[in-house]
Short mmCIF file of C-alpha atoms and ligand atoms in Angstrom, two decimals:
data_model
loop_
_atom_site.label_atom_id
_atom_site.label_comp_id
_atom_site.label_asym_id
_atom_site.label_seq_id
_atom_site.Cartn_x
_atom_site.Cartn_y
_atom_site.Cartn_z
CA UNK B 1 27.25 -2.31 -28.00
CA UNK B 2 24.43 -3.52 -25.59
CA UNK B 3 23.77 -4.74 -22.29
CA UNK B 4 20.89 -7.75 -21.65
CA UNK B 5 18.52 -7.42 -19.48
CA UNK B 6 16.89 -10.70 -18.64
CA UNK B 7 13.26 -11.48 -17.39
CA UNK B 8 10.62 -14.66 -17.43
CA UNK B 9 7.99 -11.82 -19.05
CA UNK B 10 7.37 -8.10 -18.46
CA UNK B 11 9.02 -7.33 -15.17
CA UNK B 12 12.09 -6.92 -16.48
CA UNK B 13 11.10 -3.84 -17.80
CA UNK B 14 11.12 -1.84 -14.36
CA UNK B 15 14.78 -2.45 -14.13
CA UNK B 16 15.66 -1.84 -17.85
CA UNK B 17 13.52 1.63 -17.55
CA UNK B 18 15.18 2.59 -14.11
CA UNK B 19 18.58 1.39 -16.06
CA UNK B 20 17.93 3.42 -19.34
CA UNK B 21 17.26 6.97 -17.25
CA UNK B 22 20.46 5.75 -14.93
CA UNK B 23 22.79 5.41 -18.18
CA UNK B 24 21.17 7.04 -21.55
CA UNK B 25 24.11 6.15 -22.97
CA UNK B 26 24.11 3.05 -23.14
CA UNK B 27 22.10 0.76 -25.14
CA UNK B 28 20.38 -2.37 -23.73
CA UNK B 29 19.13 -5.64 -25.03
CA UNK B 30 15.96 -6.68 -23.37
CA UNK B 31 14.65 -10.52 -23.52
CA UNK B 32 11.76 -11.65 -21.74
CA UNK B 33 10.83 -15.28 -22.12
CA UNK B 34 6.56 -14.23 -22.10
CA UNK B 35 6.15 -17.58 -23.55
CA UNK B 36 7.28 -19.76 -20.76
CA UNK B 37 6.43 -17.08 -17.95
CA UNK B 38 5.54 -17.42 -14.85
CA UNK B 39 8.64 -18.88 -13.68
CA UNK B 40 7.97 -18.67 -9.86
CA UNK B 41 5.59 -21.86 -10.43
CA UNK B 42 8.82 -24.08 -11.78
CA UNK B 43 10.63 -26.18 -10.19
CA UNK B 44 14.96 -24.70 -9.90
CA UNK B 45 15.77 -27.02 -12.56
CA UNK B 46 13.17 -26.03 -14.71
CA UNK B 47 13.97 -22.59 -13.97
CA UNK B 48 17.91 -23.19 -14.40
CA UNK B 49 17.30 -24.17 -18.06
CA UNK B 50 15.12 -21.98 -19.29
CA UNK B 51 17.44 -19.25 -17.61
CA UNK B 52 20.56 -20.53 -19.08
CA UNK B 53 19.56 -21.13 -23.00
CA UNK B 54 17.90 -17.31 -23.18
CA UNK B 55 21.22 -16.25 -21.81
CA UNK B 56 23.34 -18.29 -24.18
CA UNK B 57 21.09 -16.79 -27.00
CA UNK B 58 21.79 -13.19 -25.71
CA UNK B 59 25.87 -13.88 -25.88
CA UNK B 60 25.01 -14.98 -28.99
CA UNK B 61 23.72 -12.06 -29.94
CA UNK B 62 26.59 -9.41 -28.53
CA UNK B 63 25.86 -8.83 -25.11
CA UNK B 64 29.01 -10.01 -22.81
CA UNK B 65 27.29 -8.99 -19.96
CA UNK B 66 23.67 -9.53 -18.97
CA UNK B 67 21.74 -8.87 -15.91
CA UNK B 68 19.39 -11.28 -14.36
CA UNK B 69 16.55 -9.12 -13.72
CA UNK B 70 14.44 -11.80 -12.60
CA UNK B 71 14.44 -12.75 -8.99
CA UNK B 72 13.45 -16.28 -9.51
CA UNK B 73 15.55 -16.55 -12.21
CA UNK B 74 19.09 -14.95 -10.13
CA UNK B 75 17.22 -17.86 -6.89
CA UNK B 76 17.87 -20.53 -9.23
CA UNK B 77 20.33 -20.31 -11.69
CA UNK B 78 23.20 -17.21 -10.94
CA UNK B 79 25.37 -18.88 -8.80
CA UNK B 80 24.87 -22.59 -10.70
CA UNK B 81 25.68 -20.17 -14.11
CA UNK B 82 28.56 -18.85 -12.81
CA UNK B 83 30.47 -22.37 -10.57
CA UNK B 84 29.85 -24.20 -13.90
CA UNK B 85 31.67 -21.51 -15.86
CA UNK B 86 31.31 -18.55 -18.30
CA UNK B 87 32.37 -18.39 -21.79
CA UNK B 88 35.54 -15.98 -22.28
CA UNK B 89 34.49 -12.40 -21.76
CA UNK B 90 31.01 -13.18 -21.10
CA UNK B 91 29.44 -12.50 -17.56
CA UNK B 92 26.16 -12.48 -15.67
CA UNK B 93 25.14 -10.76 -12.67
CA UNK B 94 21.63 -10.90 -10.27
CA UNK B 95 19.96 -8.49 -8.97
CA UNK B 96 19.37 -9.48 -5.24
CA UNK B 97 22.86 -8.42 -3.74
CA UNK B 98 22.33 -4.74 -4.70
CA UNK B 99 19.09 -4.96 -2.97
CA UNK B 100 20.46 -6.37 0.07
CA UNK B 101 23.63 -4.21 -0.17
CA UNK B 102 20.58 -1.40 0.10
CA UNK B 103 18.90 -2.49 3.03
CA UNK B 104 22.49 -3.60 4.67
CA UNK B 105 23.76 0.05 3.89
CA UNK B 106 26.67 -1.27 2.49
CA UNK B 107 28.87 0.25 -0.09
CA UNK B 108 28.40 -1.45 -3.71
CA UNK B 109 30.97 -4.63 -3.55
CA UNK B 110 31.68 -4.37 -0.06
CA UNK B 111 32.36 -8.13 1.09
CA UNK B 112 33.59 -7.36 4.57
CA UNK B 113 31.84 -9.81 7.00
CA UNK B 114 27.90 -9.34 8.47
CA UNK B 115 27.32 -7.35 10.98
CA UNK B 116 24.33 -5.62 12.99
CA UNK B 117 22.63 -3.23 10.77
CA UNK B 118 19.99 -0.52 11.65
CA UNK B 119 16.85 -2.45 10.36
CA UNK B 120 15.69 -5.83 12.19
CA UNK B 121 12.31 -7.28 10.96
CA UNK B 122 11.99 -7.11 7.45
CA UNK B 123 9.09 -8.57 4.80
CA UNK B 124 10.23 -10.27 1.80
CA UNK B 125 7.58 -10.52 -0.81
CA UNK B 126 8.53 -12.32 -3.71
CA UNK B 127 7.68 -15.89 -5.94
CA UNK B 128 6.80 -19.06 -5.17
CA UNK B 129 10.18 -20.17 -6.36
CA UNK B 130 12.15 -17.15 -5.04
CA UNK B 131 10.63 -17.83 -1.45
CA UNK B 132 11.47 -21.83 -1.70
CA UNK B 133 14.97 -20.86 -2.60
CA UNK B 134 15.65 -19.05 0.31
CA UNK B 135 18.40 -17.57 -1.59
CA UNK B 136 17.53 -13.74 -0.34
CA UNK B 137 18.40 -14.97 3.37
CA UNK B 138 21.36 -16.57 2.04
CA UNK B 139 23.05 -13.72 0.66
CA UNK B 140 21.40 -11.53 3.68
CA UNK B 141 23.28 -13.63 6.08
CA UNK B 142 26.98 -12.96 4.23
CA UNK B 143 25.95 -9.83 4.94
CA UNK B 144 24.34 -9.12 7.89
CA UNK B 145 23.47 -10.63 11.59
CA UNK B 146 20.17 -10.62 13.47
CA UNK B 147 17.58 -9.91 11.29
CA UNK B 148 13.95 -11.64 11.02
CA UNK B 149 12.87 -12.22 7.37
CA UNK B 150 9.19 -13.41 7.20
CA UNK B 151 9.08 -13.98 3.22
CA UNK B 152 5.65 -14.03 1.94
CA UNK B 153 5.24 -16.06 -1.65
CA UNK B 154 2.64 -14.02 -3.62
CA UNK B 155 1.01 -16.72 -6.22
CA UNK B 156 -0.75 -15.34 -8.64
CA UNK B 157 0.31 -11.71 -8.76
CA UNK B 158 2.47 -12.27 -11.61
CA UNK B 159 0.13 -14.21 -14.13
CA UNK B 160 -2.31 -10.77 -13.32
CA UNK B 161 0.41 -8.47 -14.25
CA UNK B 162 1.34 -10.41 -17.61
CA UNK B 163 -2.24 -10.79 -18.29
CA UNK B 164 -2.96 -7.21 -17.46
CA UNK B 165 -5.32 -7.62 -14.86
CA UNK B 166 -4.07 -5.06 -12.62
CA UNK B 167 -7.32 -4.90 -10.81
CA UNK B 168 -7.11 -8.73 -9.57
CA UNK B 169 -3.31 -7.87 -9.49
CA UNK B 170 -3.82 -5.00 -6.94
CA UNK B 171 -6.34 -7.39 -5.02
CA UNK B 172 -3.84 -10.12 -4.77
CA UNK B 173 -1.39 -7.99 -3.43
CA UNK B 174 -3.65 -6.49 -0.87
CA UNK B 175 -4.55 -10.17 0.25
CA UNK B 176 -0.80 -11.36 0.26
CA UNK B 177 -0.48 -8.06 2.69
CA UNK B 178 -3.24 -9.28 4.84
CA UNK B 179 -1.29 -12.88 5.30
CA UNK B 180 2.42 -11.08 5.82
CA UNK B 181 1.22 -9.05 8.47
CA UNK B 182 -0.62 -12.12 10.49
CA UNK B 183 3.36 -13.18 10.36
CA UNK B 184 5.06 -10.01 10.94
CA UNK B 185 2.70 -7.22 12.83
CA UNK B 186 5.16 -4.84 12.18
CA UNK B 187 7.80 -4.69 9.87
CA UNK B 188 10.44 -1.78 9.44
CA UNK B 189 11.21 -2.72 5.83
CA UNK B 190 9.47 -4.97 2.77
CA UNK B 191 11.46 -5.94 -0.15
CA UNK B 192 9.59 -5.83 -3.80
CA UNK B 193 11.48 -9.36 -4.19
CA UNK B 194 10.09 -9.67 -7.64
CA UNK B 195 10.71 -7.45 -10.90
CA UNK B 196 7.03 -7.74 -11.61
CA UNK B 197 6.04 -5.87 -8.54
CA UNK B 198 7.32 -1.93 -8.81
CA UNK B 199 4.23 -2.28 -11.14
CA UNK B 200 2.28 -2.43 -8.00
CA UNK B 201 4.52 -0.61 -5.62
CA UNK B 202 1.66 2.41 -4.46
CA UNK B 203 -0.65 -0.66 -3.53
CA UNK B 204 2.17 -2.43 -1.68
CA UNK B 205 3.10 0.81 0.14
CA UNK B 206 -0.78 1.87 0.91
CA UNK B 207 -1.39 -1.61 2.71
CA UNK B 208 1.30 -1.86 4.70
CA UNK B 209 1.41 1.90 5.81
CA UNK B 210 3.37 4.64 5.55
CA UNK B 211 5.76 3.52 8.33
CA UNK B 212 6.92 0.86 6.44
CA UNK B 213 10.11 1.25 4.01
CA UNK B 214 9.72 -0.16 1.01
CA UNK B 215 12.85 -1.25 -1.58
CA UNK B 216 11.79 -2.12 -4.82
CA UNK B 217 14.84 -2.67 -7.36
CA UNK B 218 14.73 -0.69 -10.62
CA UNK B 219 17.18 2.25 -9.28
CA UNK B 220 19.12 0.08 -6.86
CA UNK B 221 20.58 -2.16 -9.98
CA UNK B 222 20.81 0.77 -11.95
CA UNK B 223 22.99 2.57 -9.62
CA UNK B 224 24.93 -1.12 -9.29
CA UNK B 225 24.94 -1.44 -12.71
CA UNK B 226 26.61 2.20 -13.56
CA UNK B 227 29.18 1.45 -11.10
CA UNK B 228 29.89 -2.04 -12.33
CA UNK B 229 30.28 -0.55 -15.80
CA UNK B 230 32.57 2.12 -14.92
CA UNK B 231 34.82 -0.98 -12.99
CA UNK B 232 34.61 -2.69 -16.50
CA UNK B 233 34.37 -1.02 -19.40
CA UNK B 234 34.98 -3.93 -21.50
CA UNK B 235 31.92 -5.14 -21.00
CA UNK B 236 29.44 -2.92 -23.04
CA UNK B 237 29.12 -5.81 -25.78
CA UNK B 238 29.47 -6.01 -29.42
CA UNK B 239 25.43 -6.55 -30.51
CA UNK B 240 22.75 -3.54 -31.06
CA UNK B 241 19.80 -3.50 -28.22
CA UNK B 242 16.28 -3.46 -28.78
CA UNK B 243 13.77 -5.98 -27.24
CA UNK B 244 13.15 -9.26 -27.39
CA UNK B 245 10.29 -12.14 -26.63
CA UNK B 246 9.60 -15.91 -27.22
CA UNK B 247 6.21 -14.74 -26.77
CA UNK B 248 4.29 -13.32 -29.10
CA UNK B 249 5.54 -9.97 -30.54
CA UNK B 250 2.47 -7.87 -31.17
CA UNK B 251 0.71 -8.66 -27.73
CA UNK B 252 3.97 -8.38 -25.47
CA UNK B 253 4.29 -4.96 -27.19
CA UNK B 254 1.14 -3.98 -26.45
CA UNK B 255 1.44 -4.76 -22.69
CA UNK B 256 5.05 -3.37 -22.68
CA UNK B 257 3.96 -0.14 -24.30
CA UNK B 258 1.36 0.35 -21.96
CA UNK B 259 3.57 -0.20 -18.49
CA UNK B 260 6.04 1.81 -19.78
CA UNK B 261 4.21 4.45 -21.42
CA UNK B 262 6.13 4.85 -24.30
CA UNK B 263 6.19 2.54 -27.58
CA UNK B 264 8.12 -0.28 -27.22
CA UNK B 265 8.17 -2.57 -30.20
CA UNK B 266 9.52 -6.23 -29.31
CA UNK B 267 10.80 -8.64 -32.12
CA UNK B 268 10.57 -12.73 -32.10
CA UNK B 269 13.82 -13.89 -30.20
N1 DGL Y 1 9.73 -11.20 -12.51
C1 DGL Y 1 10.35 -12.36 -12.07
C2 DGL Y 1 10.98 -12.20 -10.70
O1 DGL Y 1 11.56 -11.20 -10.46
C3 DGL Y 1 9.65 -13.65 -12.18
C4 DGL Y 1 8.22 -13.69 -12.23
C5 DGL Y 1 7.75 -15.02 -12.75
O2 DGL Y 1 8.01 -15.30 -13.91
O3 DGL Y 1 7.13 -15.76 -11.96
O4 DGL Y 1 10.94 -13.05 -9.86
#
């Protein structure tokens, strides 16, 4: 029995960690695709593929249900994944409509039509590709009427992270700060639009200042995810977790073990 938890690389991790404490449980199959990370630099198609053949390989190995817990990859190739089709009993989900459902202060699955909601400027950090999508605004816009997104594509943060430079990491994020806020002066909320980024969430917070809410999404799909499970309990899956990489094993554990703080040994997908 296992759920997947998808990711380009390492991000992944802050949902499956926020998911694990949600639902200890249950056990989880985590694949991160380290050897063809970043994604945000791809083009959708690019980004499609690779997204749909490391999901096809985790049906293949038990999960029926697996979460997209890459932004870039839930921009570009959720909705295409789903209109062309699922295999019987198999589903995948993204993780930007419990986010959004968050900031909208809606109830999880509520698809009543948008309204005016409390908060009216928000800053959308996030990938190259995520940001080109404009797929957040999309699904904002089901959702809710009159608010300003200024989304802020942060190249290079995510190459730091994998390569464990969180020095440049934390510089890039000040700088990508600097160039929101020449956008947006002042927004109410910012949205960690990338998985990768809870790993940087104090320096996020600390430049844009302490009046500024930020969402990040490790506890938001793990509350979405417990209540999705409890909706469909068929959907545990039939395969045994544990964590997996097209990268290479040894190194990706290395990195993993050290965000996480606890050993996490990966295997060769
Ligand atoms: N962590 C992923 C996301 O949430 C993608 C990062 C990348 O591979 O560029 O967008």
């Amino acid at each position: 029995m296992a759920v997947g938890i998808f990711d380009s690389g390492l991000g992944g991790l802050t949902v499956l960690d926020a998911a694990q404490k949600r639902l200890p449980d249950v056990d989880f199959l985590y694949y991160g695709d380290n050897a063809r990370a970043p994604y945000g630099v791809r083009d959708a198609e690019d980004v499609y593929q690779l997204t749909k053949a490391a999901v096809h390989d985790m049906w293949d190995k038990g999960c029926d249900l697996v979460i997209l817990a890459c932004n870039t990859a839930s921009a570009a190739a959720l909705r295409r994944m789903q209109e062309g089709g699922l295999p019987q009993g198999k589903r995948v989900l993204g993780v930007f409509v419990p986010l959004i459902e968050a900031l909208t202060e809606r109830q999880w699955g509520d698809n009543s039509p948008p309204r005016e909601v409390e908060v009216k400027h928000v800053a959308l950090f996030a990938t190259p590709a995520t940001v080109a999508s404009r797929a957040f605004q999309r699904e904002l816009a089901f959702r809710a009427i009159g608010v300003d997104v200024e989304a802020q594509a942060c190249g290079g943060v995510v190459d730091a992270i994998e390569d464990g430079d969180m020095i440049l990491a934390e510089a890039l994020v000040r700088s990508h700060v600097d160039a929101l806020k020449r956008k947006m002066p002042h927004p109410q909320a910012a949205i960690l639009g990338c998985t990768h980024y809870p790993l940087m969430e104090q320096t996020f917070q600390e430049a844009l200042g302490p009046e500024v809410k930020v969402f990040s999404q490790g506890s938001l799909v793990a509350d979405s995810l417990s209540d999705y499970l409890t909706r469909h309990p068929d959907m545990y899956g039939s395969g045994a977790g544990g964590f997996y990489t097209t990268g290479n094993p040894g190194r990706v554990s290395d990195r993993a073990t050290q965000f996480l703080r606890r050993e996490i040994t990966f295997q060769a997908a």
